[in-house]
Amino acid sequence: MTDRGVLVLGGGVAGLAAALSLACMGFEVTVVERERALGGRAAGYACKATDRCLHCGVCLVSDLQDELASATVNLRTGAVLEELAGQAGDFRATVAGTVLKVGAVVVATGMDPAPATGWPDLGYGRREGVLTASELESRLRREGVVDARRVAFVQCVGSRNPAWGRGYCSEVCCPYALRLGLSLIAQQPGLEVTVFYNDLQTGGSDLAGVYEQAGRKLRLLQGVPARAEAGPDGIEVRYESVPDAVLRRESFDLLVLSTGIWPRADAAALARLLGINLDASGFYAARPGESWRSSRPGIYLAGCCQKPRGIAASVAHGRAAAAAVAAGRLEVTGV
Amino acid sequence: MKVEVTVAGAGPSGLSCALALAGLGRRVALVDDGPAPGGTLRVCPGYLGPAGASAQLLATMQESLGPLEFMAGETLRDLTGGPGDYRLQLTGRQLETRALVLATGLDLVVQPADHGLTPGYNLLSLTALAGLLASPAQAVARLRGRRVAFRLDVSAPDSRRQHAAALHLAAALRRDSAAEVFWFGRDLKVAGDGLDELYRETRDLGVTFFKDTGRPVVATPHAGGYQLQAWVDELPVVVPAELMVVDERQTPRLPVATGPGRSSVRLQQRSPRPGIFLAGSVRADLELAGCLADGRAAAASAEIFLRSLTGEVRAEVDAANCARCLTCVRLCAHQAIAVAFSRESGRDAAQVDPRACRGCGVCAAACPAVAIKLVACPDEEIFRRLGVTA
Amino acid sequence: MRLLAFVCERSAARAVEEARKTGSWPDGLELVTVPCSGRVDVLHITGALTRGYAGVLVVGCFEEACEFVQGNLVARRRVDYLRQLLAQAGVQADRVRFEFASPAGAPRLVRAVREMTEAVQALGKGERA
């Protein structure tokens, strides 16, 4: 029955949350995931607990994976959507050569981290010890520790600058940098963590304790450095210290670029395939007041493909999209 | 009256939640202490975004309310019963409901004392300013061409919601009343839908931003208004203002207990108590778009709860052996255990409500009489794994 | 020498799974999976000790990450209490430990297990002190 079928594009946290909710509501759900494994980017991130949970939400990935084990969801990993025909309530989606009949599509294709190579002055790819936050995440997930004593985070790489076409705050980078910093210190006493920032985004009740701890345990410096070079004693960073407007130099062992959330490089191509619109920043455009609905009836949005979101917010948005799909379907069938 | 889900609070989160549940075919009661739905959208348009857009959003949402039962002027007084069968005492009536969503928002209270000031005619809270701007004639008379200072992060440090409100209000004030606007606060919160753009727009409109550095900004009464002193590059800057707009203390408005302790990130819109959900500002610091999505997510969770109510028994009490010591009652985070008369054993004993029990086994491990059996992971099984007999 | 770990199925059990996949999980630890670390009774631990296990580890979710709100903290309190009792009874308290873990923190759990194993090995085979 076409109408009970839903196609979810993307098996990251938002897609899985949407798929699982829909499955619980009695829909026939098919998840199409480009990669071989489910869980998306968040599945490679590390737990950021100190001696207590800092509410980073990474464990939600395994909660969803567990739920998946006992749910009825069709999984098509290593596959992509090739074609979409029809209309709301009666779509025909071609995936890996086979045609699926579905009533609705949930797009949960996620994001790309800002390409760190776009900031050559910060030395990414050219100096050892300069890495992106996602690289640090996966290193911590695998090894649990870093081989460094002085670690610095540079915030807003690829965010908050209309000149790059990214006139928005990526929302997740300040929280993850502070959490990573605190978690590193808790596991490796003696480590020093510095965070160079523009405006610390510490709003949100999940972060109340994090910010307070960060103020005590991390060095928070306002102002983002423009250059980092190989120096005699590690990576030398030049920055203007804000309260006294003095130019300073300082060396670090590890420079972490807190890269922001960008739309996926193939977002425009998929938007054409789906017949949906993009917004000014290149994310999938949502209807006003309904961030889970795309510009086209029957096609819904979940997670970071619509705007930057953290893990917990992406899961919530996936569920929101599921509720909207279910309500929409019932309207069509008049149940 | 009997419904499937009661949504308490008809602000953006509650409305969004109730609409989704009604769309799912559920019988929903939407309860609010105000006379009409809308919450902040209705009382304070302009607080959650441009006033026009808020009104538009509220109108659209109200249109789709349809057959949904709206109960005005009601507050939650008491909650009894259990998951799947809650009984709510409201101000004027009783409701039987299977699930409950609390979208009751925040209590906002202006605290001039936090700022070292006393209440005054020229000291406005963000909410009061939004109210004033909602009646243009009054607003123009009082605000046109005035010098207005916003002072944030004092009563509610780092509130994303209040920063978003202040940005919207500062932009409106500058644009519609040609007021001179100054902003004093900690790091600007721009994590939210369109907030960074709004910040740049506000700055381009001529609002001057001062950032709290190490030294605190001091506000003192001055010539019928106020004088604020901040530090820029280690030098003092004094800004006189005729009107001061301050942030408000915010506390989640939780009319009923949802369980012990702070809920974890894993629970999200669920509360520790099955069948009770939380949506919007009452559980997290969210701006408008976040509240709307949160309401929908809570609706999905509530719908899943309603579909999964099976009454499967996860913990069994051996009534004859129960010592009635209340250890299990005290430890249960889901309020699933109570001591009551047990027919089979003819005496009082602990009883587990299967709909509320989540099967963690904390009670079974703590029971000094070893009278509770966790069905999925009983003692015998654990001892068998150890090669021991109990 | 036999070592036992009670692992919460929502955190530690998954971390163990991940560590096994990457080959970093140390051998020689027997596991009992429980729905929540709060399920672990003092009697389970003492039962294991009297049966010949040289050390018992209880692993639960980090503080504030327990699906059941406070099962992990209840478990930690129980272990702390048992350690006091053991010390009074003349058994080395370090044979029993509580650790926090997360499904996304396999290396950290592996470190904790290694530490525990070394500590128990140093204590020997479970003769009374």
mmCIF file of C-alpha atoms in Angstrom, chain B residues 23-137:
data_model
loop_
_atom_site.group_PDB
_atom_site.id
_atom_site.type_symbol
_atom_site.label_atom_id
_atom_site.label_comp_id
_atom_site.label_asym_id
_atom_site.label_seq_id
_atom_site.Cartn_x
_atom_site.Cartn_y
_atom_site.Cartn_z
ATOM 1 C CA GLY B 23 -3.645 15.399 12.963
ATOM 2 C CA LEU B 24 -2.787 11.860 14.042
ATOM 3 C CA GLY B 25 -6.445 11.356 14.920
ATOM 4 C CA ARG B 26 -5.992 11.529 18.682
ATOM 5 C CA ARG B 27 -8.580 13.039 20.972
ATOM 6 C CA VAL B 28 -6.696 15.987 22.476
ATOM 7 C CA ALA B 29 -7.467 18.476 25.208
ATOM 8 C CA LEU B 30 -5.434 21.678 25.047
ATOM 9 C CA VAL B 31 -5.415 23.384 28.415
ATOM 10 C CA ASP B 32 -4.191 26.908 29.093
ATOM 11 C CA ASP B 33 -4.545 29.410 31.906
ATOM 12 C CA GLY B 34 -5.153 32.220 29.413
ATOM 13 C CA PRO B 35 -8.398 33.073 27.645
ATOM 14 C CA ALA B 36 -7.196 32.008 24.169
ATOM 15 C CA PRO B 37 -4.446 29.874 22.652
ATOM 16 C CA GLY B 38 -1.131 31.399 21.651
ATOM 17 C CA GLY B 39 0.851 31.912 24.845
ATOM 18 C CA THR B 40 3.731 34.282 24.206
ATOM 19 C CA LEU B 41 2.708 34.540 20.534
ATOM 20 C CA ARG B 42 -0.594 36.081 21.630
ATOM 21 C CA VAL B 43 0.379 38.010 24.758
ATOM 22 C CA CYS B 44 3.701 39.334 23.527
ATOM 23 C CA PRO B 45 3.878 39.324 19.738
ATOM 24 C CA GLY B 46 7.292 40.711 18.901
ATOM 25 C CA TYR B 47 8.993 38.742 21.658
ATOM 26 C CA LEU B 48 9.514 35.588 19.622
ATOM 27 C CA GLY B 49 10.131 37.284 16.289
ATOM 28 C CA PRO B 50 8.759 40.088 14.135
ATOM 29 C CA ALA B 51 5.271 40.865 15.486
ATOM 30 C CA GLY B 52 3.645 40.441 12.069
ATOM 31 C CA ALA B 53 5.149 37.000 11.543
ATOM 32 C CA SER B 54 4.080 35.888 15.028
ATOM 33 C CA ALA B 55 0.505 36.991 14.395
ATOM 34 C CA GLN B 56 0.522 35.215 11.033
ATOM 35 C CA LEU B 57 1.866 32.009 12.589
ATOM 36 C CA LEU B 58 -0.701 32.119 15.387
ATOM 37 C CA ALA B 59 -3.532 32.700 12.919
ATOM 38 C CA THR B 60 -2.428 29.717 10.795
ATOM 39 C CA MET B 61 -2.125 27.470 13.817
ATOM 40 C CA GLN B 62 -5.507 28.570 15.186
ATOM 41 C CA GLU B 63 -7.151 27.867 11.851
ATOM 42 C CA SER B 64 -6.003 24.272 11.961
ATOM 43 C CA LEU B 65 -7.119 23.730 15.561
ATOM 44 C CA GLY B 66 -10.458 22.455 14.248
ATOM 45 C CA PRO B 67 -12.249 20.002 16.516
ATOM 46 C CA LEU B 68 -9.554 20.141 19.150
ATOM 47 C CA GLU B 69 -10.901 20.755 22.659
ATOM 48 C CA PHE B 70 -9.482 24.027 23.992
ATOM 49 C CA MET B 71 -9.963 24.674 27.694
ATOM 50 C CA ALA B 72 -9.348 28.291 28.634
ATOM 51 C CA GLY B 73 -8.566 29.642 32.074
ATOM 52 C CA GLU B 74 -7.581 26.273 33.493
ATOM 53 C CA THR B 75 -4.496 25.355 35.469
ATOM 54 C CA LEU B 76 -3.289 21.937 36.532
ATOM 55 C CA ARG B 77 -3.975 21.385 40.223
ATOM 56 C CA ASP B 78 -3.328 17.712 40.762
ATOM 57 C CA LEU B 79 -2.336 14.547 38.981
ATOM 58 C CA THR B 80 -3.335 11.060 40.087
ATOM 59 C CA GLY B 81 -3.570 7.667 38.424
ATOM 60 C CA GLY B 82 -0.860 6.154 36.294
ATOM 61 C CA PRO B 83 0.446 5.975 32.744
ATOM 62 C CA GLY B 84 -2.345 5.311 30.280
ATOM 63 C CA ASP B 85 -4.877 6.292 32.917
ATOM 64 C CA TYR B 86 -3.973 9.654 34.432
ATOM 65 C CA ARG B 87 -6.555 11.772 36.176
ATOM 66 C CA LEU B 88 -6.043 15.507 36.099
ATOM 67 C CA GLN B 89 -7.666 17.959 38.448
ATOM 68 C CA LEU B 90 -7.937 21.314 36.717
ATOM 69 C CA THR B 91 -9.232 24.529 38.248
ATOM 70 C CA GLY B 92 -12.769 23.981 37.059
ATOM 71 C CA ARG B 93 -13.022 20.363 35.923
ATOM 72 C CA GLN B 94 -11.557 16.903 35.858
ATOM 73 C CA LEU B 95 -9.943 15.166 32.934
ATOM 74 C CA GLU B 96 -9.174 11.533 32.367
ATOM 75 C CA THR B 97 -6.251 11.265 30.021
ATOM 76 C CA ARG B 98 -3.940 8.506 28.851
ATOM 77 C CA ALA B 99 -0.933 10.764 28.335
ATOM 78 C CA LEU B 100 0.085 14.271 29.322
ATOM 79 C CA VAL B 101 2.379 16.742 27.566
ATOM 80 C CA LEU B 102 3.658 19.608 29.662
ATOM 81 C CA ALA B 103 4.352 22.604 27.458
ATOM 82 C CA THR B 104 3.924 25.031 30.289
ATOM 83 C CA GLY B 105 6.893 27.252 29.462
ATOM 84 C CA LEU B 106 8.715 29.563 31.805
ATOM 85 C CA ASP B 107 7.811 31.906 34.599
ATOM 86 C CA LEU B 108 9.487 35.207 33.814
ATOM 87 C CA VAL B 109 9.925 37.665 36.662
ATOM 88 C CA VAL B 110 11.727 40.974 36.411
ATOM 89 C CA GLN B 111 14.194 41.481 39.241
ATOM 90 C CA PRO B 112 15.492 45.060 39.328
ATOM 91 C CA ALA B 113 17.463 44.142 42.456
ATOM 92 C CA ASP B 114 19.629 41.789 40.362
ATOM 93 C CA HIS B 115 20.758 44.918 38.523
ATOM 94 C CA GLY B 116 21.266 46.822 41.775
ATOM 95 C CA LEU B 117 18.249 48.997 40.967
ATOM 96 C CA THR B 118 14.776 49.587 42.337
ATOM 97 C CA PRO B 119 11.647 49.246 40.188
ATOM 98 C CA GLY B 120 10.888 52.376 38.210
ATOM 99 C CA TYR B 121 8.746 53.749 35.414
ATOM 100 C CA ASN B 122 11.741 53.791 33.088
ATOM 101 C CA LEU B 123 12.859 50.266 33.878
ATOM 102 C CA LEU B 124 11.197 47.765 31.566
ATOM 103 C CA SER B 125 11.487 44.027 31.293
ATOM 104 C CA LEU B 126 11.870 42.482 27.835
ATOM 105 C CA THR B 127 8.306 41.194 28.138
ATOM 106 C CA ALA B 128 6.981 44.615 29.112
ATOM 107 C CA LEU B 129 8.783 46.198 26.155
ATOM 108 C CA ALA B 130 7.262 43.640 23.794
ATOM 109 C CA GLY B 131 3.844 44.448 25.259
ATOM 110 C CA LEU B 132 4.424 48.165 24.777
ATOM 111 C CA LEU B 133 5.534 47.716 21.174
ATOM 112 C CA ALA B 134 2.368 45.729 20.515
ATOM 113 C CA SER B 135 0.309 48.939 20.868
ATOM 114 C CA PRO B 136 2.004 51.243 18.371
ATOM 115 C CA ALA B 137 0.407 54.533 19.429
#
